[in-house]
mmCIF file of C-alpha atoms in Angstrom:
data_model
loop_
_atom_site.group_PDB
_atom_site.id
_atom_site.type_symbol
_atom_site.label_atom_id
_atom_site.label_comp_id
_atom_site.label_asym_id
_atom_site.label_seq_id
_atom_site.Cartn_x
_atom_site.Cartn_y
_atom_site.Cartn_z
ATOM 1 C CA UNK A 27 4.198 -13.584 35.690
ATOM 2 C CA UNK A 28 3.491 -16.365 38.034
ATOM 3 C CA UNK A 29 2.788 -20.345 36.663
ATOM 4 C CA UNK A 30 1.762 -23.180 39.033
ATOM 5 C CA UNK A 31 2.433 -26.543 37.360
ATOM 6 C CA UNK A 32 0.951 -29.813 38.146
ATOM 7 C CA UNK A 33 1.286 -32.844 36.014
ATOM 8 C CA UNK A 34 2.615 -36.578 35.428
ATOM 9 C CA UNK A 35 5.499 -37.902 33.801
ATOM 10 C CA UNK A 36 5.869 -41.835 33.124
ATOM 11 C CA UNK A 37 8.636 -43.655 31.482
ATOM 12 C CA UNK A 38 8.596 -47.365 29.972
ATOM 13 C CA UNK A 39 5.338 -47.554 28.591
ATOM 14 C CA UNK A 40 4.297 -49.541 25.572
ATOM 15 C CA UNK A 41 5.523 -47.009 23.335
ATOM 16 C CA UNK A 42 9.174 -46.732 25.062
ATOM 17 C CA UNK A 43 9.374 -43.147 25.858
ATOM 18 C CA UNK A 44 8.978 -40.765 28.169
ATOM 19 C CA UNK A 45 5.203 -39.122 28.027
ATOM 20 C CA UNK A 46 3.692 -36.206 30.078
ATOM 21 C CA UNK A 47 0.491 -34.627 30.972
ATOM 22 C CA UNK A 48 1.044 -31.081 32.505
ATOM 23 C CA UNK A 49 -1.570 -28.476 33.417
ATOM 24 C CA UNK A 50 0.258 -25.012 33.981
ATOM 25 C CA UNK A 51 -1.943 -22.278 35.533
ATOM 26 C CA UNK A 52 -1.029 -18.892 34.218
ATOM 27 C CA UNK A 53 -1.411 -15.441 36.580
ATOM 28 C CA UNK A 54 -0.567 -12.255 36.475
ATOM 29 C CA UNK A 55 1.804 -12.335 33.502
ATOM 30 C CA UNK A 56 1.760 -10.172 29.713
ATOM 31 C CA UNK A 57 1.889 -11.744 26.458
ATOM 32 C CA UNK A 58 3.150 -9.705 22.849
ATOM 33 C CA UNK A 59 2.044 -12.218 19.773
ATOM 34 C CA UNK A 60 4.758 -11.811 17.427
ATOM 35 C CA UNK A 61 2.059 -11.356 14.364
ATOM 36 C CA UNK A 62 0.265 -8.829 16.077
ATOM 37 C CA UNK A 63 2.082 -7.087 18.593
ATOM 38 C CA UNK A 64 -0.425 -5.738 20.899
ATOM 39 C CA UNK A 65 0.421 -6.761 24.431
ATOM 40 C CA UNK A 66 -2.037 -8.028 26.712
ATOM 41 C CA UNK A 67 -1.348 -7.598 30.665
ATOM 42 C CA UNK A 68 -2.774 -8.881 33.756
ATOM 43 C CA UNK A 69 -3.474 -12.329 31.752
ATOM 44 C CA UNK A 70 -4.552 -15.336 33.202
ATOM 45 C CA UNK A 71 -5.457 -18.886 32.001
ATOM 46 C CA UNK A 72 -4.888 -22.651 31.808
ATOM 47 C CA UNK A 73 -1.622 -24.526 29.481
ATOM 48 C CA UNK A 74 -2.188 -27.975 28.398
ATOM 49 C CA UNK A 75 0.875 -29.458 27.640
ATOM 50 C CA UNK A 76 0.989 -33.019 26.482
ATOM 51 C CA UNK A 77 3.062 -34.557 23.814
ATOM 52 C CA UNK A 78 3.174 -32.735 20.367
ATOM 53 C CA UNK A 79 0.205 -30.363 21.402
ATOM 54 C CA UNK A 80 -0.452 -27.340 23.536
ATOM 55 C CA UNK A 81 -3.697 -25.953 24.422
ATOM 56 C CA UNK A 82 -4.294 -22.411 25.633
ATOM 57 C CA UNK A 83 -7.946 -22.563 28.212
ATOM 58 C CA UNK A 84 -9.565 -19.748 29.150
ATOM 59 C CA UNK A 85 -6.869 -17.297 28.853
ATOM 60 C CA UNK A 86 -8.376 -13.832 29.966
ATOM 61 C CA UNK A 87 -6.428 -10.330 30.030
ATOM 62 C CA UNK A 88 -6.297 -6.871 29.817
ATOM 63 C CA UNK A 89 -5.069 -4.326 27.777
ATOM 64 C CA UNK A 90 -5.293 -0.685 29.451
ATOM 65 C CA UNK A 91 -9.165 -1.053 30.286
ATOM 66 C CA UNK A 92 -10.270 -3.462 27.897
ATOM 67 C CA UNK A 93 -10.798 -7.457 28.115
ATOM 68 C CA UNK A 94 -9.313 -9.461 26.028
ATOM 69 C CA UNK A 95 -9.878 -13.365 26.256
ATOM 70 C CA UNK A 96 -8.623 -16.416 23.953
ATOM 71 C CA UNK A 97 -8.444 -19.919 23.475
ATOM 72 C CA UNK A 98 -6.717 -22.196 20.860
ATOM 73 C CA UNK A 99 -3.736 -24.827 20.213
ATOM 74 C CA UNK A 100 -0.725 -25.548 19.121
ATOM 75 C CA UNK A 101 0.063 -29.101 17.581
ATOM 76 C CA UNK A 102 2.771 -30.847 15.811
ATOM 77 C CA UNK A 103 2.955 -31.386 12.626
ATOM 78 C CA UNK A 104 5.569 -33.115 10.460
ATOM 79 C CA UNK A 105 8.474 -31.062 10.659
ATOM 80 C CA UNK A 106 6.671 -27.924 12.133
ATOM 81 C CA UNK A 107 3.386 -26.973 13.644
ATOM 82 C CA UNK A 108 -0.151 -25.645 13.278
ATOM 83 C CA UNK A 109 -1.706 -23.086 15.484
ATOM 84 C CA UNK A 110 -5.123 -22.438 15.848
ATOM 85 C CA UNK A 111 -5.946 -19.467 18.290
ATOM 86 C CA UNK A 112 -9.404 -17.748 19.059
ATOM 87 C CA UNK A 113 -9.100 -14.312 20.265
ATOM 88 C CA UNK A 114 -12.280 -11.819 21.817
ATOM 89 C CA UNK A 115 -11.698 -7.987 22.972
ATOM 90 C CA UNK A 116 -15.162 -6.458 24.116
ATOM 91 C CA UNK A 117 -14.602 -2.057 23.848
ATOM 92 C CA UNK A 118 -11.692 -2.009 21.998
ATOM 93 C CA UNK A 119 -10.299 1.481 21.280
ATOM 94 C CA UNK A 120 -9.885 2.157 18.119
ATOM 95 C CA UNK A 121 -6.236 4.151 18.670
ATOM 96 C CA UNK A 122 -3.033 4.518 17.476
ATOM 97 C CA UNK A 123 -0.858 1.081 19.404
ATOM 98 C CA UNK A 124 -4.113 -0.904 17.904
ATOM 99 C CA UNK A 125 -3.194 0.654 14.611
ATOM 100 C CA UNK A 126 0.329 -0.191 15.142
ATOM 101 C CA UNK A 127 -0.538 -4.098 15.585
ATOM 102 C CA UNK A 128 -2.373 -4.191 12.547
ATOM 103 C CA UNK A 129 -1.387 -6.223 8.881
ATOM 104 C CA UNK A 130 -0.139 -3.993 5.913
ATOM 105 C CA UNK A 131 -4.031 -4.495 4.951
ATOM 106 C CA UNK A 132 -6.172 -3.723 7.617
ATOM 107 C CA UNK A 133 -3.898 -0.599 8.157
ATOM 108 C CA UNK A 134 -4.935 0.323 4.861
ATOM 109 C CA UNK A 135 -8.719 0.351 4.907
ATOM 110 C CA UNK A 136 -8.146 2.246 8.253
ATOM 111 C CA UNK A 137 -6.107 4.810 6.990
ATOM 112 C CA UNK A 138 -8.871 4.888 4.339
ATOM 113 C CA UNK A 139 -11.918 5.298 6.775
ATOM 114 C CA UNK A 140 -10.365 6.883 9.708
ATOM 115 C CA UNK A 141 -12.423 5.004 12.264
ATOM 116 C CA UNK A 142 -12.795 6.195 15.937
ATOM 117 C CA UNK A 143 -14.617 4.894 19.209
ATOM 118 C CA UNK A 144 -14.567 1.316 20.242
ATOM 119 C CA UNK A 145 -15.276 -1.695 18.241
ATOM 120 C CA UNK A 146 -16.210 -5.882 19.737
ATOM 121 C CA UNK A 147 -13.602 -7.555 18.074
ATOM 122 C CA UNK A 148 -13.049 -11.859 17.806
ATOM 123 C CA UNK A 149 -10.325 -13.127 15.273
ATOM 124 C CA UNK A 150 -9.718 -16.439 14.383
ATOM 125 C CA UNK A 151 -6.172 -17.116 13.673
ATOM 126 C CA UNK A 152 -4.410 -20.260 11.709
ATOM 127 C CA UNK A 153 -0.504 -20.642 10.792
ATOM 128 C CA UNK A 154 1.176 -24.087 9.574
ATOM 129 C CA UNK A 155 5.257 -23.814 10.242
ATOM 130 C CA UNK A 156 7.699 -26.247 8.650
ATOM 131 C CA UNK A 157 7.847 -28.133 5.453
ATOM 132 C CA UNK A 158 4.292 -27.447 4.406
ATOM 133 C CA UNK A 159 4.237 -23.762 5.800
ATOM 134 C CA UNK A 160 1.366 -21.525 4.990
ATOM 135 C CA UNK A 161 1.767 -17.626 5.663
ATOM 136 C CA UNK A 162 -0.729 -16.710 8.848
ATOM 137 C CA UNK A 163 -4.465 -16.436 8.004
ATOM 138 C CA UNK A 164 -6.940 -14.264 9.863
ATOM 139 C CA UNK A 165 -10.478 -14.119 10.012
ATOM 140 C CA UNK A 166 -11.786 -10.984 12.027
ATOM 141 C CA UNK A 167 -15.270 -9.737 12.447
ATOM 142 C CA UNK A 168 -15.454 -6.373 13.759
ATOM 143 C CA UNK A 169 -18.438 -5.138 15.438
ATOM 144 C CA UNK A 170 -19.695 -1.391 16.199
ATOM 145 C CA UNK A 171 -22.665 0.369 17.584
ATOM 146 C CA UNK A 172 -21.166 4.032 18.011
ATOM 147 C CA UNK A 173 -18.246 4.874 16.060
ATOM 148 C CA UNK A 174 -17.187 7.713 14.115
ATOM 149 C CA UNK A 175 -15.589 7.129 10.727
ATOM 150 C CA UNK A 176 -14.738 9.991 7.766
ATOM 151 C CA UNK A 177 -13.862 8.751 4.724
ATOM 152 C CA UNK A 178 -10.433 9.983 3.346
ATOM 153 C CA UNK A 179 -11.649 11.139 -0.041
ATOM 154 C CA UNK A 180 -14.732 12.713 1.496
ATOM 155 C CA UNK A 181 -13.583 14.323 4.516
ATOM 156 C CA UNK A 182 -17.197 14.563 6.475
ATOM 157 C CA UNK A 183 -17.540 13.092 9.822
ATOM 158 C CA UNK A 184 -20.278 10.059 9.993
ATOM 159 C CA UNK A 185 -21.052 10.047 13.613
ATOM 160 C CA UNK A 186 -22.803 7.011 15.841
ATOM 161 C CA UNK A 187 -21.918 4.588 13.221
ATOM 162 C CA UNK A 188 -23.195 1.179 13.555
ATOM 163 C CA UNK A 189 -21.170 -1.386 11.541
ATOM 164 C CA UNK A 190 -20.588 -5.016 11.351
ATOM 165 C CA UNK A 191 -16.923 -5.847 8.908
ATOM 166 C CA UNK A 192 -15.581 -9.033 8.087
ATOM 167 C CA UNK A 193 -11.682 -8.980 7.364
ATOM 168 C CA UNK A 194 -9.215 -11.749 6.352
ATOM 169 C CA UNK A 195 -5.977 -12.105 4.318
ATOM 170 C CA UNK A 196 -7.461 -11.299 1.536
ATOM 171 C CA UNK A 197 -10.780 -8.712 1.669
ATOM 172 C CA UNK A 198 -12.591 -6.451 4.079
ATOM 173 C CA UNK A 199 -16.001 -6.403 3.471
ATOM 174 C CA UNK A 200 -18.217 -4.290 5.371
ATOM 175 C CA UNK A 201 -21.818 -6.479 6.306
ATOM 176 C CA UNK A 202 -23.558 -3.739 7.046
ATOM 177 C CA UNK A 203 -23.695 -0.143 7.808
#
């Protein structure tokens, strides 16, 4: 991908070292999140990059024909980091490289309800690295107005489903149905 930088460096200020504030525009490039490894193409977006954080703005990109947008941070802390990341996907198909990305728990449930069509998807994600490191935490809510599901241990197609699901580490709860 492609990154135009702009920014300002000083050195010598009260505090004796050397400080920045960096804007990076990002075009045209593809990310692969190590915790969920679906890769997102054609993405484009705004870097904030200033001393112990950076901030991800308006990062928009595709994956095959569906948007996918997100926003969030990364700051220093102690001897490691927290990151705090917002992530959107309007008409996501529910296939097989989606089921691939998926935690040991979510791949579950799916395997359980065999769920087909395309689902509005945002996910909140949190992770603290370092001394005081905490595994990753999700929160996703899944949304649906025409999917197909058939439950594994009742193997009868529901067709033009309309769901709402909330998922994290440690439940998926379905809202309504």
């Amino acid at each position: 991908g492609y990154v135009d930088l702009f920014g300002r460096l000083s050195l010598g200020d009260e505090t004796g070292g050397l400080r920045w504030d960096i804007a990076a525009k990002v075009y045209d490039t593809s990310i692969v999140y190590e915790h969920f490894p679906y890769r997102v193409d054609r993405l484009a977006g705004e870097l904030a990059i200033r001393p112990g954080k950076l901030a991800f703005i308006g990062f928009r990109g595709r994956h095959g024909v569906t948007d996918i947008t997100f926003d969030g941070e990364v700051t220093r802390q102690g001897d490691g980091h927290a990151t705090d990341v917002v992530i959107e996907a309007e008409a996501l198909p529910l296939d097989r490289e989606l089921f691939d990305a998926l935690p040991g728990t979510l791949r579950d449930v799916w395997q359980l309800v065999q769920p087909r069509g395309r689902i509005h998807v945002r996910t909140v994600l949190n992770h603290l690295s370092g001394g005081d490191a905490e595994p990753l935490r999700y929160r996703t809510e899944i949304e649906t107005s025409d999917a197909e599901i058939c439950y594994r241990d009742f193997p009868i197609p529901l067709t033009s489903v309309s769901a709402r699901v909330l998922a994290d580490n440690r439940r998926v709860e379905i809202r309504s149905l």
